[in-house]
Amino acid sequence: MSANPEPPVRLTKAEVEAILSAFSPADWQRAQSIANLLNLGVTGWTPSDLLQEAMVNLLDGTRAWPREVHPLVVLKTVMRSIASNARKHNQASPIDANTIVDPLATDEDGRTAVAHGRVDLTPEDQLSGKQQLVALYAKLGGDKDLEDLATAWSYGLRGNEARQELGWDVRKYDKERQRLQRRLNEFDPDRRPK
């Protein structure tokens, strides 16, 4: 008796192409939203670059597409890995993205170009951020839990740190987090944090 051969653990190129070709516009929107989040802090990449690189890696076999795993989970995993590698590369790089060299300005000896720090957050960005925060609180409609969570997030607290600061259990935090995410999506569906 011959045993049935096991199917390969990873999808073939043709299977990957078929899955990506079957994506609906909503699937692509979700994939782009995931790319927007995962691209934060990655210098020199746009979210679209990240999504494109993930698809290229999956199609050329550089990255494996495991069988029976939801396509968006696969894309998210690959994009997270690519973004993580890019961040590590940027941190190890001798080039500081926040420093620019002015080739026309030199020091006293006239031979060395002057380096200047660069500020990406302009006064206009700060004002816009404040205006958006006021609009967001108006959209939250006085819901104390959502306002408290938004405040915690504005201070950079996330996950367990935010939950502990607010004194909430895991269930309450998760429920309020989901509610706030929905409100944020209603407030600005195309938002992309700076």
PDB file of C-alpha atoms in Angstrom:
ATOM      1  CA  MET A   1       0.000   0.000   0.000  1.00  0.00           C
ATOM      2  CA  SER A   2       1.303   3.399  -0.937  1.00  0.00           C
ATOM      3  CA  ALA A   3       0.639   6.299   1.364  1.00  0.00           C
ATOM      4  CA  ASN A   4      -0.758   9.527  -0.041  1.00  0.00           C
ATOM      5  CA  PRO A   5       2.034  12.085  -0.273  1.00  0.00           C
ATOM      6  CA  GLU A   6       1.699  15.065   2.041  1.00  0.00           C
ATOM      7  CA  PRO A   7       1.013  18.375   0.271  1.00  0.00           C
ATOM      8  CA  PRO A   8       3.930  20.818   0.437  1.00  0.00           C
ATOM      9  CA  VAL A   9       4.034  22.970   3.550  1.00  0.00           C
ATOM     10  CA  ARG A  10       4.217  26.165   1.490  1.00  0.00           C
ATOM     11  CA  LEU A  11       2.168  27.393  -1.431  1.00  0.00           C
ATOM     12  CA  THR A  12       3.591  27.341  -4.938  1.00  0.00           C
ATOM     13  CA  LYS A  13       4.088  30.514  -6.966  1.00  0.00           C
ATOM     14  CA  ALA A  14       0.939  29.749  -8.985  1.00  0.00           C
ATOM     15  CA  GLU A  15      -1.099  29.329  -5.779  1.00  0.00           C
ATOM     16  CA  VAL A  16       0.250  32.610  -4.370  1.00  0.00           C
ATOM     17  CA  GLU A  17      -0.600  34.406  -7.628  1.00  0.00           C
ATOM     18  CA  ALA A  18      -4.112  32.944  -7.558  1.00  0.00           C
ATOM     19  CA  ILE A  19      -4.728  34.119  -3.993  1.00  0.00           C
ATOM     20  CA  LEU A  20      -3.414  37.643  -4.647  1.00  0.00           C
ATOM     21  CA  SER A  21      -5.426  37.864  -7.892  1.00  0.00           C
ATOM     22  CA  ALA A  22      -8.583  36.971  -5.947  1.00  0.00           C
ATOM     23  CA  PHE A  23      -8.120  39.833  -3.452  1.00  0.00           C
ATOM     24  CA  SER A  24     -11.105  42.155  -3.310  1.00  0.00           C
ATOM     25  CA  PRO A  25     -10.706  45.947  -3.057  1.00  0.00           C
ATOM     26  CA  ALA A  26     -11.540  45.592   0.662  1.00  0.00           C
ATOM     27  CA  ASP A  27      -8.715  43.049   1.071  1.00  0.00           C
ATOM     28  CA  TRP A  28      -6.273  45.483  -0.579  1.00  0.00           C
ATOM     29  CA  GLN A  29      -7.516  48.290   1.687  1.00  0.00           C
ATOM     30  CA  ARG A  30      -6.911  46.115   4.751  1.00  0.00           C
ATOM     31  CA  ALA A  31      -3.449  45.159   3.480  1.00  0.00           C
ATOM     32  CA  GLN A  32      -2.642  48.847   2.902  1.00  0.00           C
ATOM     33  CA  SER A  33      -3.867  49.732   6.411  1.00  0.00           C
ATOM     34  CA  ILE A  34      -1.599  47.052   7.867  1.00  0.00           C
ATOM     35  CA  ALA A  35       1.305  48.404   5.787  1.00  0.00           C
ATOM     36  CA  ASN A  36       0.588  51.939   7.066  1.00  0.00           C
ATOM     37  CA  LEU A  37       0.931  50.766  10.664  1.00  0.00           C
ATOM     38  CA  LEU A  38       3.951  48.544  10.140  1.00  0.00           C
ATOM     39  CA  ASN A  39       5.816  51.216   8.178  1.00  0.00           C
ATOM     40  CA  LEU A  40       5.984  53.627  11.118  1.00  0.00           C
ATOM     41  CA  GLY A  41       9.585  54.423  11.967  1.00  0.00           C
ATOM     42  CA  VAL A  42      10.970  52.934   8.754  1.00  0.00           C
ATOM     43  CA  THR A  43      13.183  55.470   7.004  1.00  0.00           C
ATOM     44  CA  GLY A  44      13.161  55.553   3.232  1.00  0.00           C
ATOM     45  CA  TRP A  45      10.125  53.294   2.723  1.00  0.00           C
ATOM     46  CA  THR A  46       6.510  54.116   2.013  1.00  0.00           C
ATOM     47  CA  PRO A  47       3.718  51.778   3.121  1.00  0.00           C
ATOM     48  CA  SER A  48       3.166  50.890  -0.541  1.00  0.00           C
ATOM     49  CA  ASP A  49       6.865  49.974  -0.852  1.00  0.00           C
ATOM     50  CA  LEU A  50       6.498  47.673   2.122  1.00  0.00           C
ATOM     51  CA  LEU A  51       3.410  45.948   0.712  1.00  0.00           C
ATOM     52  CA  GLN A  52       5.027  45.623  -2.715  1.00  0.00           C
ATOM     53  CA  GLU A  53       8.220  44.135  -1.260  1.00  0.00           C
ATOM     54  CA  ALA A  54       6.184  41.601   0.716  1.00  0.00           C
ATOM     55  CA  MET A  55       4.330  40.481  -2.402  1.00  0.00           C
ATOM     56  CA  VAL A  56       7.540  40.237  -4.449  1.00  0.00           C
ATOM     57  CA  ASN A  57       9.180  38.141  -1.719  1.00  0.00           C
ATOM     58  CA  LEU A  58       6.174  35.828  -1.557  1.00  0.00           C
ATOM     59  CA  LEU A  59       5.975  35.454  -5.324  1.00  0.00           C
ATOM     60  CA  ASP A  60       9.679  34.828  -5.871  1.00  0.00           C
ATOM     61  CA  GLY A  61       9.841  32.309  -3.031  1.00  0.00           C
ATOM     62  CA  THR A  62      12.145  34.367  -0.795  1.00  0.00           C
ATOM     63  CA  ARG A  63       9.409  34.219   1.833  1.00  0.00           C
ATOM     64  CA  ALA A  64       7.227  31.163   2.375  1.00  0.00           C
ATOM     65  CA  TRP A  65       3.427  31.317   2.239  1.00  0.00           C
ATOM     66  CA  PRO A  66       2.302  28.584   4.651  1.00  0.00           C
ATOM     67  CA  ARG A  67      -0.741  26.559   3.702  1.00  0.00           C
ATOM     68  CA  GLU A  68      -4.022  27.175   5.497  1.00  0.00           C
ATOM     69  CA  VAL A  69      -3.014  30.580   6.854  1.00  0.00           C
ATOM     70  CA  HIS A  70      -5.227  33.575   6.088  1.00  0.00           C
ATOM     71  CA  PRO A  71      -3.694  35.755   3.340  1.00  0.00           C
ATOM     72  CA  LEU A  72      -3.755  38.960   5.391  1.00  0.00           C
ATOM     73  CA  VAL A  73      -1.985  37.193   8.244  1.00  0.00           C
ATOM     74  CA  VAL A  74       0.721  36.049   5.826  1.00  0.00           C
ATOM     75  CA  LEU A  75       1.142  39.542   4.364  1.00  0.00           C
ATOM     76  CA  LYS A  76       1.223  41.092   7.844  1.00  0.00           C
ATOM     77  CA  THR A  77       3.880  38.641   9.023  1.00  0.00           C
ATOM     78  CA  VAL A  78       6.082  39.225   5.977  1.00  0.00           C
ATOM     79  CA  MET A  79       5.669  43.026   6.135  1.00  0.00           C
ATOM     80  CA  ARG A  80       6.444  43.043   9.869  1.00  0.00           C
ATOM     81  CA  SER A  81       9.653  41.107   9.211  1.00  0.00           C
ATOM     82  CA  ILE A  82      10.711  43.371   6.340  1.00  0.00           C
ATOM     83  CA  ALA A  83       9.967  46.520   8.373  1.00  0.00           C
ATOM     84  CA  SER A  84      11.852  45.144  11.367  1.00  0.00           C
ATOM     85  CA  ASN A  85      14.881  44.370   9.202  1.00  0.00           C
ATOM     86  CA  ALA A  86      14.744  47.867   7.672  1.00  0.00           C
ATOM     87  CA  ARG A  87      14.592  49.487  11.138  1.00  0.00           C
ATOM     88  CA  LYS A  88      17.580  47.422  12.305  1.00  0.00           C
ATOM     89  CA  HIS A  89      19.473  48.388   9.154  1.00  0.00           C
ATOM     90  CA  ASN A  90      18.640  52.078   9.718  1.00  0.00           C
ATOM     91  CA  GLN A  91      19.794  51.915  13.347  1.00  0.00           C
ATOM     92  CA  ALA A  92      23.065  50.257  12.363  1.00  0.00           C
ATOM     93  CA  SER A  93      23.638  52.683   9.501  1.00  0.00           C
ATOM     94  CA  PRO A  94      26.221  55.426   9.949  1.00  0.00           C
ATOM     95  CA  ILE A  95      23.770  57.795   8.246  1.00  0.00           C
ATOM     96  CA  ASP A  96      21.456  59.691  10.563  1.00  0.00           C
ATOM     97  CA  ALA A  97      18.180  60.494   8.812  1.00  0.00           C
ATOM     98  CA  ASN A  98      17.744  63.535  11.084  1.00  0.00           C
ATOM     99  CA  THR A  99      21.016  65.160  10.021  1.00  0.00           C
ATOM    100  CA  ILE A 100      21.549  66.932   6.743  1.00  0.00           C
ATOM    101  CA  VAL A 101      24.826  68.176   5.335  1.00  0.00           C
ATOM    102  CA  ASP A 102      24.849  71.581   3.690  1.00  0.00           C
ATOM    103  CA  PRO A 103      27.442  71.342   0.902  1.00  0.00           C
ATOM    104  CA  LEU A 104      27.519  75.133   0.501  1.00  0.00           C
ATOM    105  CA  ALA A 105      28.281  75.908   4.159  1.00  0.00           C
ATOM    106  CA  THR A 106      31.722  75.110   5.572  1.00  0.00           C
ATOM    107  CA  ASP A 107      33.435  75.485   8.913  1.00  0.00           C
ATOM    108  CA  GLU A 108      36.154  78.057   9.699  1.00  0.00           C
ATOM    109  CA  ASP A 109      38.876  76.251   7.731  1.00  0.00           C
ATOM    110  CA  GLY A 110      36.632  76.216   4.661  1.00  0.00           C
ATOM    111  CA  ARG A 111      37.106  72.521   3.950  1.00  0.00           C
ATOM    112  CA  THR A 112      34.498  70.660   6.000  1.00  0.00           C
ATOM    113  CA  ALA A 113      30.821  70.843   5.124  1.00  0.00           C
ATOM    114  CA  VAL A 114      28.553  71.864   7.990  1.00  0.00           C
ATOM    115  CA  ALA A 115      26.011  69.365   9.314  1.00  0.00           C
ATOM    116  CA  HIS A 116      22.680  70.576  10.633  1.00  0.00           C
ATOM    117  CA  GLY A 117      20.026  68.680  12.570  1.00  0.00           C
ATOM    118  CA  ARG A 118      16.657  68.395  10.873  1.00  0.00           C
ATOM    119  CA  VAL A 119      13.293  68.703  12.592  1.00  0.00           C
ATOM    120  CA  ASP A 120      10.533  66.781  10.865  1.00  0.00           C
ATOM    121  CA  LEU A 121       7.785  68.143  13.121  1.00  0.00           C
ATOM    122  CA  THR A 122       7.081  71.707  12.042  1.00  0.00           C
ATOM    123  CA  PRO A 123       5.061  74.309  13.984  1.00  0.00           C
ATOM    124  CA  GLU A 124       2.298  73.763  11.415  1.00  0.00           C
ATOM    125  CA  ASP A 125       2.332  70.034  12.228  1.00  0.00           C
ATOM    126  CA  GLN A 126       2.081  70.808  15.950  1.00  0.00           C
ATOM    127  CA  LEU A 127      -0.861  73.175  15.388  1.00  0.00           C
ATOM    128  CA  SER A 128      -2.548  70.640  13.125  1.00  0.00           C
ATOM    129  CA  GLY A 129      -2.028  67.958  15.767  1.00  0.00           C
ATOM    130  CA  LYS A 130      -3.616  70.152  18.426  1.00  0.00           C
ATOM    131  CA  GLN A 131      -6.560  70.933  16.143  1.00  0.00           C
ATOM    132  CA  GLN A 132      -7.007  67.243  15.378  1.00  0.00           C
ATOM    133  CA  LEU A 133      -6.921  66.411  19.090  1.00  0.00           C
ATOM    134  CA  VAL A 134      -9.670  68.985  19.791  1.00  0.00           C
ATOM    135  CA  ALA A 135     -11.734  67.560  16.908  1.00  0.00           C
ATOM    136  CA  LEU A 136     -11.167  64.017  18.171  1.00  0.00           C
ATOM    137  CA  TYR A 137     -12.357  64.847  21.691  1.00  0.00           C
ATOM    138  CA  ALA A 138     -15.435  66.475  20.167  1.00  0.00           C
ATOM    139  CA  LYS A 139     -16.035  63.270  18.169  1.00  0.00           C
ATOM    140  CA  LEU A 140     -15.705  61.170  21.338  1.00  0.00           C
ATOM    141  CA  GLY A 141     -18.729  63.037  22.672  1.00  0.00           C
ATOM    142  CA  GLY A 142     -17.737  63.154  26.323  1.00  0.00           C
ATOM    143  CA  ASP A 143     -17.248  59.367  26.628  1.00  0.00           C
ATOM    144  CA  LYS A 144     -14.896  59.365  29.624  1.00  0.00           C
ATOM    145  CA  ASP A 145     -13.420  55.909  28.970  1.00  0.00           C
ATOM    146  CA  LEU A 146     -12.578  56.741  25.360  1.00  0.00           C
ATOM    147  CA  GLU A 147     -11.165  60.128  26.339  1.00  0.00           C
ATOM    148  CA  ASP A 148      -9.006  58.505  29.030  1.00  0.00           C
ATOM    149  CA  LEU A 149      -7.692  55.923  26.582  1.00  0.00           C
ATOM    150  CA  ALA A 150      -7.017  58.567  23.912  1.00  0.00           C
ATOM    151  CA  THR A 151      -5.102  60.580  26.500  1.00  0.00           C
ATOM    152  CA  ALA A 152      -3.035  57.545  27.512  1.00  0.00           C
ATOM    153  CA  TRP A 153      -2.247  56.861  23.862  1.00  0.00           C
ATOM    154  CA  SER A 154      -1.293  60.499  23.296  1.00  0.00           C
ATOM    155  CA  TYR A 155       1.357  60.044  25.994  1.00  0.00           C
ATOM    156  CA  GLY A 156       2.716  57.024  24.144  1.00  0.00           C
ATOM    157  CA  LEU A 157       1.284  54.410  26.519  1.00  0.00           C
ATOM    158  CA  ARG A 158       0.098  51.220  24.841  1.00  0.00           C
ATOM    159  CA  GLY A 159      -0.978  47.722  25.822  1.00  0.00           C
ATOM    160  CA  ASN A 160      -0.336  46.643  29.392  1.00  0.00           C
ATOM    161  CA  GLU A 161       1.305  49.937  30.264  1.00  0.00           C
ATOM    162  CA  ALA A 162      -1.826  51.898  29.268  1.00  0.00           C
ATOM    163  CA  ARG A 163      -4.117  49.332  30.889  1.00  0.00           C
ATOM    164  CA  GLN A 164      -2.251  49.529  34.198  1.00  0.00           C
ATOM    165  CA  GLU A 165      -2.157  53.329  34.128  1.00  0.00           C
ATOM    166  CA  LEU A 166      -5.929  53.407  33.583  1.00  0.00           C
ATOM    167  CA  GLY A 167      -6.563  50.720  36.215  1.00  0.00           C
ATOM    168  CA  TRP A 168      -8.527  48.542  33.796  1.00  0.00           C
ATOM    169  CA  ASP A 169      -8.609  44.779  33.474  1.00  0.00           C
ATOM    170  CA  VAL A 170      -7.630  43.123  30.174  1.00  0.00           C
ATOM    171  CA  ARG A 171     -11.227  42.694  29.028  1.00  0.00           C
ATOM    172  CA  LYS A 172     -12.198  46.334  29.614  1.00  0.00           C
ATOM    173  CA  TYR A 173      -9.020  47.592  27.965  1.00  0.00           C
ATOM    174  CA  ASP A 174      -9.587  45.430  24.886  1.00  0.00           C
ATOM    175  CA  LYS A 175     -13.227  46.533  24.610  1.00  0.00           C
ATOM    176  CA  GLU A 176     -12.370  50.239  24.920  1.00  0.00           C
ATOM    177  CA  ARG A 177      -9.386  49.899  22.567  1.00  0.00           C
ATOM    178  CA  GLN A 178     -11.645  48.435  19.883  1.00  0.00           C
ATOM    179  CA  ARG A 179     -14.230  51.183  20.417  1.00  0.00           C
ATOM    180  CA  LEU A 180     -11.555  53.870  20.144  1.00  0.00           C
ATOM    181  CA  GLN A 181     -10.112  52.300  16.988  1.00  0.00           C
ATOM    182  CA  ARG A 182     -13.570  52.363  15.398  1.00  0.00           C
ATOM    183  CA  ARG A 183     -14.025  56.025  16.339  1.00  0.00           C
ATOM    184  CA  LEU A 184     -10.577  56.883  14.984  1.00  0.00           C
ATOM    185  CA  ASN A 185     -11.392  55.124  11.719  1.00  0.00           C
ATOM    186  CA  GLU A 186     -14.671  57.078  11.489  1.00  0.00           C
ATOM    187  CA  PHE A 187     -12.848  60.298  12.359  1.00  0.00           C
ATOM    188  CA  ASP A 188     -10.221  59.878   9.628  1.00  0.00           C
ATOM    189  CA  PRO A 189     -10.289  56.618   7.641  1.00  0.00           C
ATOM    190  CA  ASP A 190      -7.127  57.556   5.724  1.00  0.00           C
ATOM    191  CA  ARG A 191      -5.136  58.700   8.749  1.00  0.00           C
ATOM    192  CA  ARG A 192      -1.486  57.897   8.915  1.00  0.00           C
ATOM    193  CA  PRO A 193       0.265  58.755  12.189  1.00  0.00           C
ATOM    194  CA  LYS A 194       3.450  60.770  11.850  1.00  0.00           C
TER     195      LYS A 194
END
